[in-house]
Tab-separated table of C-alpha atoms in Angstrom:
chain	number	residue	atom	x	y	z
I	1	UNK	CA	0.000	0.000	0.000
I	2	UNK	CA	2.863	2.298	0.804
I	3	UNK	CA	4.243	1.711	-2.659
I	4	UNK	CA	0.951	2.766	-4.188
I	5	UNK	CA	0.949	5.963	-2.118
I	6	UNK	CA	4.495	6.733	-3.193
I	7	UNK	CA	3.506	6.212	-6.816
I	8	UNK	CA	0.596	8.616	-6.378
I	9	UNK	CA	2.886	11.260	-4.896
I	10	UNK	CA	5.293	10.897	-7.787
I	11	UNK	CA	2.432	11.199	-10.277
I	12	UNK	CA	1.185	14.400	-8.622
I	13	UNK	CA	4.663	15.851	-8.601
I	14	UNK	CA	4.883	15.253	-12.327
I	15	UNK	CA	1.365	16.589	-13.068
I	16	UNK	CA	0.501	19.132	-10.286
I	17	UNK	CA	-2.350	20.853	-12.170
I	18	UNK	CA	-4.358	17.678	-12.585
I	19	UNK	CA	-3.895	16.651	-8.951
I	20	UNK	CA	-5.489	19.815	-7.447
I	21	UNK	CA	-8.703	19.432	-5.527
I	22	UNK	CA	-11.810	20.425	-7.597
I	23	UNK	CA	-12.501	23.290	-5.162
I	24	UNK	CA	-9.004	24.668	-5.736
I	25	UNK	CA	-9.476	24.544	-9.491
I	26	UNK	CA	-12.687	26.572	-9.072
I	27	UNK	CA	-10.980	29.219	-6.929
I	28	UNK	CA	-8.432	30.162	-9.600
I	29	UNK	CA	-10.893	31.587	-12.183
I	30	UNK	CA	-12.970	33.077	-9.348
I	31	UNK	CA	-9.943	34.969	-8.059
I	32	UNK	CA	-9.223	36.215	-11.582
I	33	UNK	CA	-12.806	37.423	-11.978
I	34	UNK	CA	-12.658	39.244	-8.648
I	35	UNK	CA	-9.386	40.906	-9.649
I	36	UNK	CA	-10.884	42.076	-12.954
I	37	UNK	CA	-13.995	43.358	-11.158
I	38	UNK	CA	-11.810	45.296	-8.717
I	39	UNK	CA	-9.882	46.918	-11.580
I	40	UNK	CA	-13.111	47.898	-13.330
I	41	UNK	CA	-14.447	49.398	-10.104
I	42	UNK	CA	-11.274	51.427	-9.642
I	43	UNK	CA	-11.490	52.688	-13.229
I	44	UNK	CA	-15.139	53.666	-12.735
I	45	UNK	CA	-14.333	55.430	-9.463
I	46	UNK	CA	-11.509	57.363	-11.118
I	47	UNK	CA	-13.896	58.506	-13.853
I	48	UNK	CA	-16.473	59.614	-11.302
I	49	UNK	CA	-13.874	61.469	-9.259
I	50	UNK	CA	-12.984	63.631	-12.254
I	51	UNK	CA	-16.370	65.347	-12.056
I	52	UNK	CA	-15.793	66.932	-8.687
I	53	UNK	CA	-16.153	70.599	-9.544
I	54	UNK	CA	-18.095	72.924	-11.830
I	55	UNK	CA	-15.359	73.302	-14.420
I	56	UNK	CA	-15.166	69.592	-15.212
I	57	UNK	CA	-18.550	69.655	-16.971
I	58	UNK	CA	-19.317	70.196	-20.636
I	59	UNK	CA	-22.217	72.353	-21.815
I	60	UNK	CA	-23.664	73.593	-25.101
I	61	UNK	CA	-23.005	77.232	-25.930
I	62	UNK	CA	-25.515	79.672	-27.398
I	63	UNK	CA	-24.338	78.750	-30.925
I	64	UNK	CA	-25.042	75.045	-30.352
I	65	UNK	CA	-21.452	73.883	-29.872
I	66	UNK	CA	-20.462	71.507	-27.070
I	67	UNK	CA	-17.785	73.217	-24.976
I	68	UNK	CA	-15.859	72.393	-21.818
I	69	UNK	CA	-16.081	74.674	-18.798
I	70	UNK	CA	-12.409	73.887	-18.148
I	71	UNK	CA	-11.539	77.045	-20.078
I	72	UNK	CA	-12.828	79.059	-17.103
I	73	UNK	CA	-10.721	77.254	-14.509
I	74	UNK	CA	-8.500	79.714	-12.695
I	75	UNK	CA	-11.139	82.437	-12.963
I	76	UNK	CA	-14.104	83.461	-10.836
I	77	UNK	CA	-17.495	82.739	-12.410
I	78	UNK	CA	-20.957	84.057	-11.638
I	79	UNK	CA	-23.393	81.510	-13.073
I	80	UNK	CA	-26.867	82.901	-13.776
I	81	UNK	CA	-30.052	81.451	-15.284
I	82	UNK	CA	-31.323	84.330	-17.410
I	83	UNK	CA	-34.615	85.156	-19.133
I	84	UNK	CA	-35.549	87.874	-21.619
I	85	UNK	CA	-39.120	88.629	-20.501
I	86	UNK	CA	-38.841	88.660	-16.715
I	87	UNK	CA	-39.425	91.545	-14.335
I	88	UNK	CA	-35.803	91.131	-13.245
I	89	UNK	CA	-34.422	91.146	-16.798
I	90	UNK	CA	-33.566	94.817	-17.217
I	91	UNK	CA	-31.933	95.421	-13.844
I	92	UNK	CA	-30.004	92.151	-13.869
I	93	UNK	CA	-28.736	92.314	-17.441
I	94	UNK	CA	-27.511	95.880	-16.940
I	95	UNK	CA	-25.765	95.034	-13.678
I	96	UNK	CA	-24.308	91.768	-14.983
I	97	UNK	CA	-22.827	93.512	-18.001
I	98	UNK	CA	-21.382	96.241	-15.780
I	99	UNK	CA	-19.801	93.583	-13.581
I	100	UNK	CA	-18.363	91.858	-16.647
I	101	UNK	CA	-17.007	95.155	-17.936
I	102	UNK	CA	-15.388	96.066	-14.614
I	103	UNK	CA	-13.979	92.685	-13.585
I	104	UNK	CA	-13.739	90.773	-16.857
I	105	UNK	CA	-10.101	91.783	-17.456
I	106	UNK	CA	-9.188	90.351	-14.039
I	107	UNK	CA	-10.063	86.648	-14.332
I	108	UNK	CA	-13.835	86.918	-14.004
I	109	UNK	CA	-16.810	85.917	-16.148
I	110	UNK	CA	-20.568	86.008	-15.963
I	111	UNK	CA	-21.817	82.686	-17.392
I	112	UNK	CA	-25.407	83.095	-18.600
I	113	UNK	CA	-27.737	80.112	-19.081
I	114	UNK	CA	-31.097	81.050	-20.655
I	115	UNK	CA	-33.993	79.067	-19.203
I	116	UNK	CA	-37.707	78.895	-20.015
I	117	UNK	CA	-38.773	76.903	-16.946
I	118	UNK	CA	-40.090	79.801	-14.895
I	119	UNK	CA	-43.146	81.615	-16.199
I	120	UNK	CA	-42.220	80.687	-19.788
I	121	UNK	CA	-40.263	83.951	-19.888
I	122	UNK	CA	-37.517	82.780	-22.267
I	123	UNK	CA	-39.615	81.492	-25.207
I	124	UNK	CA	-37.375	82.513	-28.114
I	125	UNK	CA	-34.660	80.592	-29.955
I	126	UNK	CA	-31.003	80.695	-28.954
I	127	UNK	CA	-30.268	83.020	-31.858
I	128	UNK	CA	-32.987	85.454	-30.793
I	129	UNK	CA	-31.932	85.286	-27.143
I	130	UNK	CA	-28.329	86.109	-28.003
I	131	UNK	CA	-29.366	88.923	-30.324
I	132	UNK	CA	-31.578	90.428	-27.614
I	133	UNK	CA	-28.842	90.309	-24.975
I	134	UNK	CA	-26.091	91.653	-27.228
I	135	UNK	CA	-28.120	94.420	-28.889
I	136	UNK	CA	-30.196	95.564	-25.915
I	137	UNK	CA	-27.579	95.377	-23.174
I	138	UNK	CA	-24.291	95.008	-25.023
I	139	UNK	CA	-23.790	91.707	-23.206
I	140	UNK	CA	-20.193	90.612	-23.722
I	141	UNK	CA	-20.182	87.682	-21.311
I	142	UNK	CA	-20.386	84.017	-22.400
I	143	UNK	CA	-23.884	82.702	-23.070
I	144	UNK	CA	-25.043	79.121	-23.346
I	145	UNK	CA	-27.878	77.212	-24.951
I	146	UNK	CA	-31.358	77.468	-23.460
I	147	UNK	CA	-31.643	74.660	-20.952
I	148	UNK	CA	-33.302	73.282	-17.828
I	149	UNK	CA	-31.678	74.378	-14.575
I	150	UNK	CA	-33.894	72.687	-11.986
I	151	UNK	CA	-35.800	69.463	-11.482
I	152	UNK	CA	-35.027	66.061	-12.958
I	153	UNK	CA	-34.194	67.559	-16.358
I	154	UNK	CA	-31.539	69.980	-15.098
I	155	UNK	CA	-28.212	69.722	-16.893
I	156	UNK	CA	-25.381	68.088	-14.868
I	157	UNK	CA	-23.548	71.394	-14.387
I	158	UNK	CA	-26.571	72.903	-12.646
I	159	UNK	CA	-27.220	69.718	-10.679
I	160	UNK	CA	-23.708	70.145	-9.327
I	161	UNK	CA	-24.461	73.751	-8.312
I	162	UNK	CA	-27.666	72.651	-6.604
I	163	UNK	CA	-26.063	69.706	-4.808
I	164	UNK	CA	-23.156	71.875	-3.650
I	165	UNK	CA	-25.333	74.584	-2.122
I	166	UNK	CA	-28.681	72.968	-1.385
I	167	UNK	CA	-30.145	75.907	-3.322
I	168	UNK	CA	-32.267	75.079	-6.386
I	169	UNK	CA	-33.542	77.813	-8.728
I	170	UNK	CA	-37.235	78.538	-8.303
I	171	UNK	CA	-37.252	81.535	-10.640
I	172	UNK	CA	-35.142	83.404	-13.177
I	173	UNK	CA	-31.827	85.049	-12.300
I	174	UNK	CA	-30.549	82.814	-9.538
I	175	UNK	CA	-26.849	83.412	-9.091
I	176	UNK	CA	-24.060	80.989	-8.116
I	177	UNK	CA	-20.563	82.226	-7.342
I	178	UNK	CA	-17.852	79.737	-8.346
I	179	UNK	CA	-14.226	80.090	-7.281
I	180	UNK	CA	-11.141	79.509	-9.503
I	181	UNK	CA	-11.056	75.831	-8.502
I	182	UNK	CA	-14.640	75.201	-9.571
I	183	UNK	CA	-16.094	75.081	-6.061
I	184	UNK	CA	-19.334	76.909	-5.314
I	185	UNK	CA	-18.866	79.675	-2.763
I	186	UNK	CA	-22.387	81.036	-2.397
I	187	UNK	CA	-25.809	81.235	-4.052
I	188	UNK	CA	-28.438	83.968	-4.206
I	189	UNK	CA	-32.030	84.021	-5.404
I	190	UNK	CA	-33.684	86.438	-7.815
I	191	UNK	CA	-34.530	89.027	-5.169
I	192	UNK	CA	-30.872	89.703	-4.382
I	193	UNK	CA	-29.453	92.306	-6.738
I	194	UNK	CA	-26.122	92.026	-8.513
I	195	UNK	CA	-24.996	95.157	-6.665
I	196	UNK	CA	-25.528	93.391	-3.337
I	197	UNK	CA	-23.319	90.451	-4.262
I	198	UNK	CA	-20.622	92.522	-5.938
I	199	UNK	CA	-18.422	92.639	-2.779
I	200	UNK	CA	-18.278	88.822	-2.690
I	201	UNK	CA	-17.244	88.682	-6.333
I	202	UNK	CA	-14.688	91.454	-5.946
I	203	UNK	CA	-13.082	89.754	-2.961
I	204	UNK	CA	-12.534	86.506	-4.882
I	205	UNK	CA	-11.096	88.389	-7.850
I	206	UNK	CA	-8.809	90.346	-5.522
I	207	UNK	CA	-7.413	87.084	-4.132
I	208	UNK	CA	-6.550	85.909	-7.650
I	209	UNK	CA	-4.750	89.167	-8.420
I	210	UNK	CA	-2.744	89.007	-5.175
I	211	UNK	CA	-1.837	85.365	-5.781
I	212	UNK	CA	-0.577	86.124	-9.275
I	213	UNK	CA	1.503	89.016	-7.928
I	214	UNK	CA	3.084	86.688	-5.385
I	215	UNK	CA	3.952	84.241	-8.149
I	216	UNK	CA	5.884	86.875	-10.117
């Protein structure tokens, strides 16, 4: 009997793969599958982590072209959902353009997103909206395609603003202040004038200017 056992040992030594227990054979492909699943999960997590600030999103501009908000990284942005036929239109457009004129040269932009969700007060086409803003108010700030900014249909960029602040637009001309790193600093509703929030914007712009001076 001992001779038979010795023969079996020698056979296994010569052919180790075929002498593994069935359970061990099953564990090898299972371990490989788990390793692949872990790698896929890491890849997915890395992709998700890229969209951690406002500037990582892509949006459609007023001319219908898909653009990345990355171009505004390093600058302060005031994101506003605008409308052409609202009671707040005249005062806000004038003040927003003045802010753009005063601070635009110093790493600042108003980013205007037309929206027809509130009172149906932005009914026209993108072309007509842009023409109205440029001709009536001399708007020189970037404008984007008419879109939804609240509810289930809100574009991802606005969902990020809402999630970051807990403040969701309920009317036209809500304003979100975004810092140079794409993080939302503060949000204001329609009743707060641009003049009232100007000090917050100016302070962020001032910090950029001072930082750039220190880097010289």
